[in-house]
PDB file of C-alpha atoms in Angstrom:
ATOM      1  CA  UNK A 229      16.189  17.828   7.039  1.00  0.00           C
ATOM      2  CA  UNK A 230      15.632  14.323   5.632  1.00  0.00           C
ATOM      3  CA  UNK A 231      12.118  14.566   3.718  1.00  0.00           C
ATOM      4  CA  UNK A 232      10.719  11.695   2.693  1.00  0.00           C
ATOM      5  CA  UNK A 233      12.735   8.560   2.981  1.00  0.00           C
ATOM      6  CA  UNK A 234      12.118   5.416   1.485  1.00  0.00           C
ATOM      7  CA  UNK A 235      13.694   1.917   2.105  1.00  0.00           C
ATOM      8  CA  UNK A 236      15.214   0.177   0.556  1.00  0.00           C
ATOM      9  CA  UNK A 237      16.329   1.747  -2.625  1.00  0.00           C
ATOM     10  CA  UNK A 238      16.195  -1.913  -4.227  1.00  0.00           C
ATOM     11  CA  UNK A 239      14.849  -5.378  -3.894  1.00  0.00           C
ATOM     12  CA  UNK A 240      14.552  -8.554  -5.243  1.00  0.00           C
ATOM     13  CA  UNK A 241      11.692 -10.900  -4.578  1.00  0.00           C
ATOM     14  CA  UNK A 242      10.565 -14.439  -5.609  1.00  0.00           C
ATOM     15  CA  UNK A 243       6.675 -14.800  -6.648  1.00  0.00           C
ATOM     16  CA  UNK A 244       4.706 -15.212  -3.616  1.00  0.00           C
ATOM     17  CA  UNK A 245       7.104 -13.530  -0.947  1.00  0.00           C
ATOM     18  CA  UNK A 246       5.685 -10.640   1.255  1.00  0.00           C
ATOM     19  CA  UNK A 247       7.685  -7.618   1.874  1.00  0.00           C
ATOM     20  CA  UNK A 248       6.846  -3.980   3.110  1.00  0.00           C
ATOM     21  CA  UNK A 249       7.973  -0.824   1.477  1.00  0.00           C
ATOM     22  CA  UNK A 250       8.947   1.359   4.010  1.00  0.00           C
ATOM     23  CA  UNK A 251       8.145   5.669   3.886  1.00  0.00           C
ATOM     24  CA  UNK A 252       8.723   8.186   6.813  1.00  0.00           C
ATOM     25  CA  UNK A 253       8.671  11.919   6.425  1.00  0.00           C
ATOM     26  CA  UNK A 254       9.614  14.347   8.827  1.00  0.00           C
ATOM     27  CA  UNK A 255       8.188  17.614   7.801  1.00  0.00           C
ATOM     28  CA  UNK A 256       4.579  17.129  10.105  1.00  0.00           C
ATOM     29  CA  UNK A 257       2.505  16.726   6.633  1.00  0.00           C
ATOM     30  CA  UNK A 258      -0.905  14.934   6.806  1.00  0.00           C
ATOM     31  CA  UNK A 259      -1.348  13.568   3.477  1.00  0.00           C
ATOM     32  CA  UNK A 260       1.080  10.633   2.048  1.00  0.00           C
ATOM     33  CA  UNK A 261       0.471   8.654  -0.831  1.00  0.00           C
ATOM     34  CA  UNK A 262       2.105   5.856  -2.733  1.00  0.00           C
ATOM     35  CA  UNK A 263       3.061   5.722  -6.630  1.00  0.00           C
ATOM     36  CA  UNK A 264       4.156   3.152  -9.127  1.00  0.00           C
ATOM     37  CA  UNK A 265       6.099   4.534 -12.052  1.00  0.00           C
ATOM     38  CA  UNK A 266       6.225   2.029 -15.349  1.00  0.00           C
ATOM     39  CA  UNK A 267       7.545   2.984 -18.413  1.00  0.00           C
ATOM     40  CA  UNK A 268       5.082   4.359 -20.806  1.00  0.00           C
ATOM     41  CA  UNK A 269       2.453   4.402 -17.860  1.00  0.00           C
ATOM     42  CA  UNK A 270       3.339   7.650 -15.985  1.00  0.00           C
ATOM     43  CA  UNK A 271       2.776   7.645 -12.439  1.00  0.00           C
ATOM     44  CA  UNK A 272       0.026   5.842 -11.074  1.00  0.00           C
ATOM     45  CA  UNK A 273      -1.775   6.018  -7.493  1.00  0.00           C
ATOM     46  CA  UNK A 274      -1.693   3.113  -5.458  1.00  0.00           C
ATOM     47  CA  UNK A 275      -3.009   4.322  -1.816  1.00  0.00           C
ATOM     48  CA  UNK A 276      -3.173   7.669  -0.173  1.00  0.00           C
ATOM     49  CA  UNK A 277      -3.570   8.815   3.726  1.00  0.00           C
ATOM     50  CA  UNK A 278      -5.070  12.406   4.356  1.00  0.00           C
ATOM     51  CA  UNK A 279      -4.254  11.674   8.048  1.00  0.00           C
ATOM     52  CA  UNK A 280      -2.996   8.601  10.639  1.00  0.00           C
ATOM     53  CA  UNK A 281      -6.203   6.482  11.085  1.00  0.00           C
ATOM     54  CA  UNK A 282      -6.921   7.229   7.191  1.00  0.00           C
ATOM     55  CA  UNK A 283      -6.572   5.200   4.058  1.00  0.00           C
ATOM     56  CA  UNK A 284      -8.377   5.150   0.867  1.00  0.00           C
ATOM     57  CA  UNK A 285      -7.524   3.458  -2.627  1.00  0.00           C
ATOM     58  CA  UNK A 286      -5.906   5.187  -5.620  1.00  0.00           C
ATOM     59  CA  UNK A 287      -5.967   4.022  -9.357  1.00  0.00           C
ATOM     60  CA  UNK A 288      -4.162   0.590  -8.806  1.00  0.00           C
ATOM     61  CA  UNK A 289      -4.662  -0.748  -5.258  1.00  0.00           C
ATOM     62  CA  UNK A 290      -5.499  -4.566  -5.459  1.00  0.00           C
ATOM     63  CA  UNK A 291      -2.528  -6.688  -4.536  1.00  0.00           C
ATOM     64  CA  UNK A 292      -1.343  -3.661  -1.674  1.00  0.00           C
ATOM     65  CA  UNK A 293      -2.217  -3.307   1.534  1.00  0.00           C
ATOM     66  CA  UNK A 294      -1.449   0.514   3.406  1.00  0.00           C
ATOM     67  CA  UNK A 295      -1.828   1.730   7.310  1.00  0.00           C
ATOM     68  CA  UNK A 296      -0.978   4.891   8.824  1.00  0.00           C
ATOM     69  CA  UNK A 297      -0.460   5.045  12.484  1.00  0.00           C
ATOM     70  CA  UNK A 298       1.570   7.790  12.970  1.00  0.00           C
ATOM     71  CA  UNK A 299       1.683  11.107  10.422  1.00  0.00           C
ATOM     72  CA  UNK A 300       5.377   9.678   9.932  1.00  0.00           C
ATOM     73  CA  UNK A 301       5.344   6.935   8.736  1.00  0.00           C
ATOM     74  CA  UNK A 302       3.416   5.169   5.600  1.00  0.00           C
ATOM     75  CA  UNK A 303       4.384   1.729   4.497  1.00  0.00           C
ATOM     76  CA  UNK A 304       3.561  -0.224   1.576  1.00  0.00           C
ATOM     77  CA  UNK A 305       2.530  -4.230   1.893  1.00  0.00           C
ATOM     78  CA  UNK A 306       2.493  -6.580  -0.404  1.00  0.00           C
ATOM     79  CA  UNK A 307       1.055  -9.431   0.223  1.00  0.00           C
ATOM     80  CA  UNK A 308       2.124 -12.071  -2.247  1.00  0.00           C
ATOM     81  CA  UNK A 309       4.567 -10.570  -5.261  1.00  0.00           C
ATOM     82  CA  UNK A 310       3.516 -11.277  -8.834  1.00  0.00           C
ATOM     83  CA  UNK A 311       5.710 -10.446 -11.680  1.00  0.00           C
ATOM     84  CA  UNK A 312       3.739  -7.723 -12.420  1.00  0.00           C
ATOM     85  CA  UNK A 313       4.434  -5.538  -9.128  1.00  0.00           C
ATOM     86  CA  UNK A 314       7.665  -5.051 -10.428  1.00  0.00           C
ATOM     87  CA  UNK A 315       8.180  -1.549 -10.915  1.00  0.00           C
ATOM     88  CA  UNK A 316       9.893   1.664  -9.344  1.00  0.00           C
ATOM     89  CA  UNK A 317       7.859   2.597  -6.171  1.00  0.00           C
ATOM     90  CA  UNK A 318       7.975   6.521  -5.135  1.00  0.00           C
ATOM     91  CA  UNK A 319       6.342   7.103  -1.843  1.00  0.00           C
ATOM     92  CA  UNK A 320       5.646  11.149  -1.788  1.00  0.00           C
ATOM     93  CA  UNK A 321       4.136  13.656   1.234  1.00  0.00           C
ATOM     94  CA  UNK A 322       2.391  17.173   1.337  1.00  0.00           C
ATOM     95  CA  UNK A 323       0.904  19.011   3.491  1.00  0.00           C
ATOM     96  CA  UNK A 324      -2.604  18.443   2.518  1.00  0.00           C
ATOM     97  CA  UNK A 325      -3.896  17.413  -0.894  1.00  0.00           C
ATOM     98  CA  UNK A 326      -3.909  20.282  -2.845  1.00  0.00           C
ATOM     99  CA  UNK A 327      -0.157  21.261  -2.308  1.00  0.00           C
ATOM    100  CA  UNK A 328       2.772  20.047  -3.936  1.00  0.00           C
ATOM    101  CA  UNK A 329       3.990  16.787  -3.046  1.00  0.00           C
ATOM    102  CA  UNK A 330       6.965  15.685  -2.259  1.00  0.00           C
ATOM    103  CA  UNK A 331       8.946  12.745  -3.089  1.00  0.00           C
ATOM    104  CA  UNK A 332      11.187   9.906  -1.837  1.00  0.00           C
ATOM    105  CA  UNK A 333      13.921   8.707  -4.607  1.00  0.00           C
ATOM    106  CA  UNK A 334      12.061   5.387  -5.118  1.00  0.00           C
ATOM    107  CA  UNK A 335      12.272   1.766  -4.607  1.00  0.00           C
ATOM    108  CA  UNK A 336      12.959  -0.417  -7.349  1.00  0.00           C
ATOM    109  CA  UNK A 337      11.593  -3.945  -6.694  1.00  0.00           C
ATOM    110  CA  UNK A 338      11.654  -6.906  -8.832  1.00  0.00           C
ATOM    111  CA  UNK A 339       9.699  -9.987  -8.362  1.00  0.00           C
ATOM    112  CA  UNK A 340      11.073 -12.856  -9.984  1.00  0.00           C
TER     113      UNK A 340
ATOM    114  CA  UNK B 164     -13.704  11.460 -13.796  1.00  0.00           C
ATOM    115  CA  UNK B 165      -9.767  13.484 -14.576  1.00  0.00           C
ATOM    116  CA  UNK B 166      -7.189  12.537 -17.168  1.00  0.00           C
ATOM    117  CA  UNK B 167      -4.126  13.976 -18.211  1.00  0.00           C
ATOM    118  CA  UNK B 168      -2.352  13.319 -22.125  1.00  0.00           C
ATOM    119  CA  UNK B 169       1.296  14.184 -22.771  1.00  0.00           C
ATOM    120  CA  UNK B 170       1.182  13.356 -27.099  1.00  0.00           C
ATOM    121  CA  UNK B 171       4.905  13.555 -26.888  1.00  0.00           C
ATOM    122  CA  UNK B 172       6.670  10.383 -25.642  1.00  0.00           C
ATOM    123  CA  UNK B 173      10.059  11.731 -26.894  1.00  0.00           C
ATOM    124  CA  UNK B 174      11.230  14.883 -27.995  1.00  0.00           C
ATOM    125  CA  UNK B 175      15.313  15.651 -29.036  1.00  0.00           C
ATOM    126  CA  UNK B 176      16.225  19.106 -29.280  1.00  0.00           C
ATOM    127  CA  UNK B 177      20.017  20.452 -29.784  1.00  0.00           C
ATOM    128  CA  UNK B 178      21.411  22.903 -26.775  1.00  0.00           C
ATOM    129  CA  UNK B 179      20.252  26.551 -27.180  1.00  0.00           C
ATOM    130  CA  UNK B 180      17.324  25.612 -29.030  1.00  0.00           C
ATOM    131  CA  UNK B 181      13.612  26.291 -27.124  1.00  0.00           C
ATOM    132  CA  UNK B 182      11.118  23.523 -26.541  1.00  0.00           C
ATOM    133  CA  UNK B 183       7.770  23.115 -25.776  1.00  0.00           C
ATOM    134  CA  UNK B 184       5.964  20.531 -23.987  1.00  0.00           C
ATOM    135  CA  UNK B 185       2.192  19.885 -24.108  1.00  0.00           C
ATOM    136  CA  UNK B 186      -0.259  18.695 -21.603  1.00  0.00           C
ATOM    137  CA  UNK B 187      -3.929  18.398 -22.246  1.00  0.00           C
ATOM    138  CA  UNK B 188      -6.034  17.556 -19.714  1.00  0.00           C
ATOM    139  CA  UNK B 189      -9.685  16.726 -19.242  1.00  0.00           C
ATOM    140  CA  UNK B 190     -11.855  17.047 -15.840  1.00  0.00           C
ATOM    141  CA  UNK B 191     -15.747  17.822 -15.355  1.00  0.00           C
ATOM    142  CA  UNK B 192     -14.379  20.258 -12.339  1.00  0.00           C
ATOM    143  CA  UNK B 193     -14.531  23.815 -12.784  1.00  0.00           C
ATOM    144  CA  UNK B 194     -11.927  24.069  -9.582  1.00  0.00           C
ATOM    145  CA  UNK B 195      -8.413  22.189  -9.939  1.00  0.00           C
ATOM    146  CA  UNK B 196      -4.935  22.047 -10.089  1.00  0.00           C
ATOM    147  CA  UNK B 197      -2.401  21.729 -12.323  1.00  0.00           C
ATOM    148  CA  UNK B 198       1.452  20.650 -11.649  1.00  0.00           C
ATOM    149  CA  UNK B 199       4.676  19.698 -13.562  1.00  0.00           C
ATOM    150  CA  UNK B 200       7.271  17.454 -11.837  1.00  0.00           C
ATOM    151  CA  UNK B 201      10.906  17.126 -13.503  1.00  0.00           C
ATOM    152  CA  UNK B 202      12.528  13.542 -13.212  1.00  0.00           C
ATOM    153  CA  UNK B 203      15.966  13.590 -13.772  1.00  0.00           C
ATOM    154  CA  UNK B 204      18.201  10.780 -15.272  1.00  0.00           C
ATOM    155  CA  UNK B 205      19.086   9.727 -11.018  1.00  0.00           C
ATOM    156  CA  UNK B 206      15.442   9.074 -10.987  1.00  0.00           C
ATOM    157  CA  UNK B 207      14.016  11.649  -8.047  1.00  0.00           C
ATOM    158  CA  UNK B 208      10.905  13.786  -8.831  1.00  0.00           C
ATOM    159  CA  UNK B 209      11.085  17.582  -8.800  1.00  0.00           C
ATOM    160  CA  UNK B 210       8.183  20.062  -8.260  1.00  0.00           C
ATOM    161  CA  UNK B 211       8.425  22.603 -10.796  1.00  0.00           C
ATOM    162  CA  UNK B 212       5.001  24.519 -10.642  1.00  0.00           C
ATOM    163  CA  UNK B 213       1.372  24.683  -9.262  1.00  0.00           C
ATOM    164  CA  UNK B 214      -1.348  26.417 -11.367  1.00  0.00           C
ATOM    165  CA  UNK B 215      -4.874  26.674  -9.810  1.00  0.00           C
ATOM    166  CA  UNK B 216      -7.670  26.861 -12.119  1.00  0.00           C
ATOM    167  CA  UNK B 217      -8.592  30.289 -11.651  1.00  0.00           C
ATOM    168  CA  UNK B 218      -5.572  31.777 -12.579  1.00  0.00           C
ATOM    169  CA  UNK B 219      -4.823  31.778 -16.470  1.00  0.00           C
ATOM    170  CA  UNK B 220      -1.820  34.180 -15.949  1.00  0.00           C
ATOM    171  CA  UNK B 221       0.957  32.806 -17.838  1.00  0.00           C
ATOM    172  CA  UNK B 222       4.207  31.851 -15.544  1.00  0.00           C
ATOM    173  CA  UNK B 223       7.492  32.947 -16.190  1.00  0.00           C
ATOM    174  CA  UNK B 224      10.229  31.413 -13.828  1.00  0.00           C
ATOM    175  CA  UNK B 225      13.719  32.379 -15.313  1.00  0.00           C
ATOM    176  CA  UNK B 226      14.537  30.107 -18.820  1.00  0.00           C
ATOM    177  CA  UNK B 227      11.202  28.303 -17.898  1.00  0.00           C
ATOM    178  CA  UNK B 228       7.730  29.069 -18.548  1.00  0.00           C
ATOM    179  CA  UNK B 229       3.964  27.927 -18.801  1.00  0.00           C
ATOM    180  CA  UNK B 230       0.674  28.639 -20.593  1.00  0.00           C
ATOM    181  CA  UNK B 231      -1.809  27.983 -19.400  1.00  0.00           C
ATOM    182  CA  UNK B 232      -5.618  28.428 -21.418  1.00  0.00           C
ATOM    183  CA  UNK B 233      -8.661  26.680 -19.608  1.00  0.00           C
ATOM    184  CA  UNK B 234      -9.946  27.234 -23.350  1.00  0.00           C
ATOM    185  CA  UNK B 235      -7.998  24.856 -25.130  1.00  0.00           C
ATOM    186  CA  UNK B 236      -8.107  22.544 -21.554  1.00  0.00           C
ATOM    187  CA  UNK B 237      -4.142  23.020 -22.127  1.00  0.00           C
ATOM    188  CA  UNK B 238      -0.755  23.646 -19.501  1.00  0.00           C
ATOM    189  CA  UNK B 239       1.895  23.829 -21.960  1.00  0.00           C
ATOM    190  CA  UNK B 240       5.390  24.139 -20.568  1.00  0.00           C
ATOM    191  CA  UNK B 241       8.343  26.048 -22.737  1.00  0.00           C
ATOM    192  CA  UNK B 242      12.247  25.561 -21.971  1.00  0.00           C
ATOM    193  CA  UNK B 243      14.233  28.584 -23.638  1.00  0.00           C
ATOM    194  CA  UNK B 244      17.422  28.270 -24.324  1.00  0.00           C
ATOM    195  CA  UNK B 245      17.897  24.621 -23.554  1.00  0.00           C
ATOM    196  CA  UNK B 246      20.894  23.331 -21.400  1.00  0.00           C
ATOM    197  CA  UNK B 247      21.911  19.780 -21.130  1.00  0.00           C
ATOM    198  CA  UNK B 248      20.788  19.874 -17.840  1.00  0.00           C
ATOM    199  CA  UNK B 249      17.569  19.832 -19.281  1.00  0.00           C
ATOM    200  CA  UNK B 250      17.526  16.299 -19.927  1.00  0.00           C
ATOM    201  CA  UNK B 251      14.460  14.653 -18.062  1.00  0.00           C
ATOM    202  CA  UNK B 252      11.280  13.076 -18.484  1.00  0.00           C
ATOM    203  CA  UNK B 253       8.793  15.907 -17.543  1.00  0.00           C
ATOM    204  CA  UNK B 254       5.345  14.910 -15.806  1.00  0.00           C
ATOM    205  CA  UNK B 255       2.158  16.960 -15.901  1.00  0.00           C
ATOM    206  CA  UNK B 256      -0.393  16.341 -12.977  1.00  0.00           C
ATOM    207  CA  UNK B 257      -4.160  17.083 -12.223  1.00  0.00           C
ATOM    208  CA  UNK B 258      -5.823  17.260  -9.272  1.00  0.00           C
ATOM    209  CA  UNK B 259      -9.462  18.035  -8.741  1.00  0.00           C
ATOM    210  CA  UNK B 260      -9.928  20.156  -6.197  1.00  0.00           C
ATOM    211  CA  UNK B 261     -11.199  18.087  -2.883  1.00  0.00           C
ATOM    212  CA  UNK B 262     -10.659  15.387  -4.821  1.00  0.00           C
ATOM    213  CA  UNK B 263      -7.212  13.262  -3.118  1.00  0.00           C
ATOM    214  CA  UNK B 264      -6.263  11.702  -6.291  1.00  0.00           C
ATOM    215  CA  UNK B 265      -3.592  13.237  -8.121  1.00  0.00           C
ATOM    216  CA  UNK B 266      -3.838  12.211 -11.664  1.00  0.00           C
ATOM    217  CA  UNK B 267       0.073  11.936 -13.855  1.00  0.00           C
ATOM    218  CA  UNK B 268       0.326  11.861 -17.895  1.00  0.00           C
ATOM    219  CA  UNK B 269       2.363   9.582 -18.834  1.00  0.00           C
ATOM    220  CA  UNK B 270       5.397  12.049 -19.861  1.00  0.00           C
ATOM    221  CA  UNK B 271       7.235  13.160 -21.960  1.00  0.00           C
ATOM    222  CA  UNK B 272      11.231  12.219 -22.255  1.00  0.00           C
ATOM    223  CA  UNK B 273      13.523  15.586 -23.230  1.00  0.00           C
ATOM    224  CA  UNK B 274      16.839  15.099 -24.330  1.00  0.00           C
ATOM    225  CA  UNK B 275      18.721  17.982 -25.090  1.00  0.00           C
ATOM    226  CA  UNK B 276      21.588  17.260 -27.750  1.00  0.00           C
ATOM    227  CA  UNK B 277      25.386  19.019 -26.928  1.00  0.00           C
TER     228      UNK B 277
END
């Protein structure tokens, strides 16, 4: 039983470059969401699904782009890396909102 | 509107010795829920606990436990008998019940001393 699983674990990216995050989970749960973890900042809540068809913003969603077309699979797009994406991704699943997520071990990205 | 405040950024305790962590949390919602996740020094997140706002029973689960008193808006989280293993940064969570948004403190780092 995999979970969630994110790739890659780590990535390097000039200013300006695209890439896509990638998170699948195979436990069947509707609602996936998408973190960034800095230090002193906690964990904060880029995008969410409750569904496939369904996206909606979190805290800190401008410079990401989400879709969810199948209940596995949730990637993360960026669009143009700045500097200050870089952080430590975690892409985490549950089976609906109020139930405890849970969570891939995290991309670290760095955008030079 | 839902926020979450961990005071303690760093806490150092040496083995054997209990600790408590706080979490205060603030929400206009008289419905929510309440979590701690455990991140370990290889970086993964852990559930630990879900508390829903109608139950104020306190939570025992072995050398962990948590209080929990909607008076005081507070989920405070006690490690007896610390272990090394211990070591973590510990998160507390809110989530507003029908609300999507799961809300993170910023946490508090627990290093337990051999």
């Amino acid at each position: 039983n995999a979970g969630v699983t994110q790739t890659p674990k780590f990535q390097v990216l000039k200013t300006g470059q695209s890439m896509t995050l990638q998170c699948a989970q195979d436990m069947n749960h509707e609602y996936m969401s998408w973190y960034r973890q800095d230090p002193g900042m906690g964990l904060r809540l880029i995008h969410y699904s409750v569904g496939a068809g369904i996206t909606d913003q979190g805290e800190v969603p401008n410079g990401y782009n989400v879709s969810r077309s199948t209940t596995e699979d949730f990637p993360l797009r960026l669009l143009s890396a700045a500097p200050s994406q870089t952080s430590v991704y975690f892409c985490a699943s549950s089976y609906d909102s109020n139930q405890p997520q849970h969570f891939g071990d995290g991309t670290r990205l760095s955008i030079l | 509107a839902q926020k979450v405040t961990q005071a303690q950024t760093e806490i150092s305790v040496v083995e054997k010795e209990d600790v408590t962590l706080d979490c205060v949390y603030e929400t206009r919602d008289t419905t929510y829920y309440l979590f701690w996740y455990k991140q370990p020094p290889s970086g993964e997140l852990v559930f630990l606990i879900r508390r829903n706002s109608f139950d104020e029973q306190n939570e025992i689960s072995g050398r962990y436990s948590w209080n929990f008193q909607k008076s005081t808006s507070s989920f405070n989280f006690t490690i007896t008998a610390s272990q090394v293993v211990d070591s973590a940064v510990y998160f507390c969570a809110l989530r507003n019940f029908g609300n999507e948004k799961l809300t993170f403190g910023t946490g508090t780092r627990l290093t337990i001393i051999p």
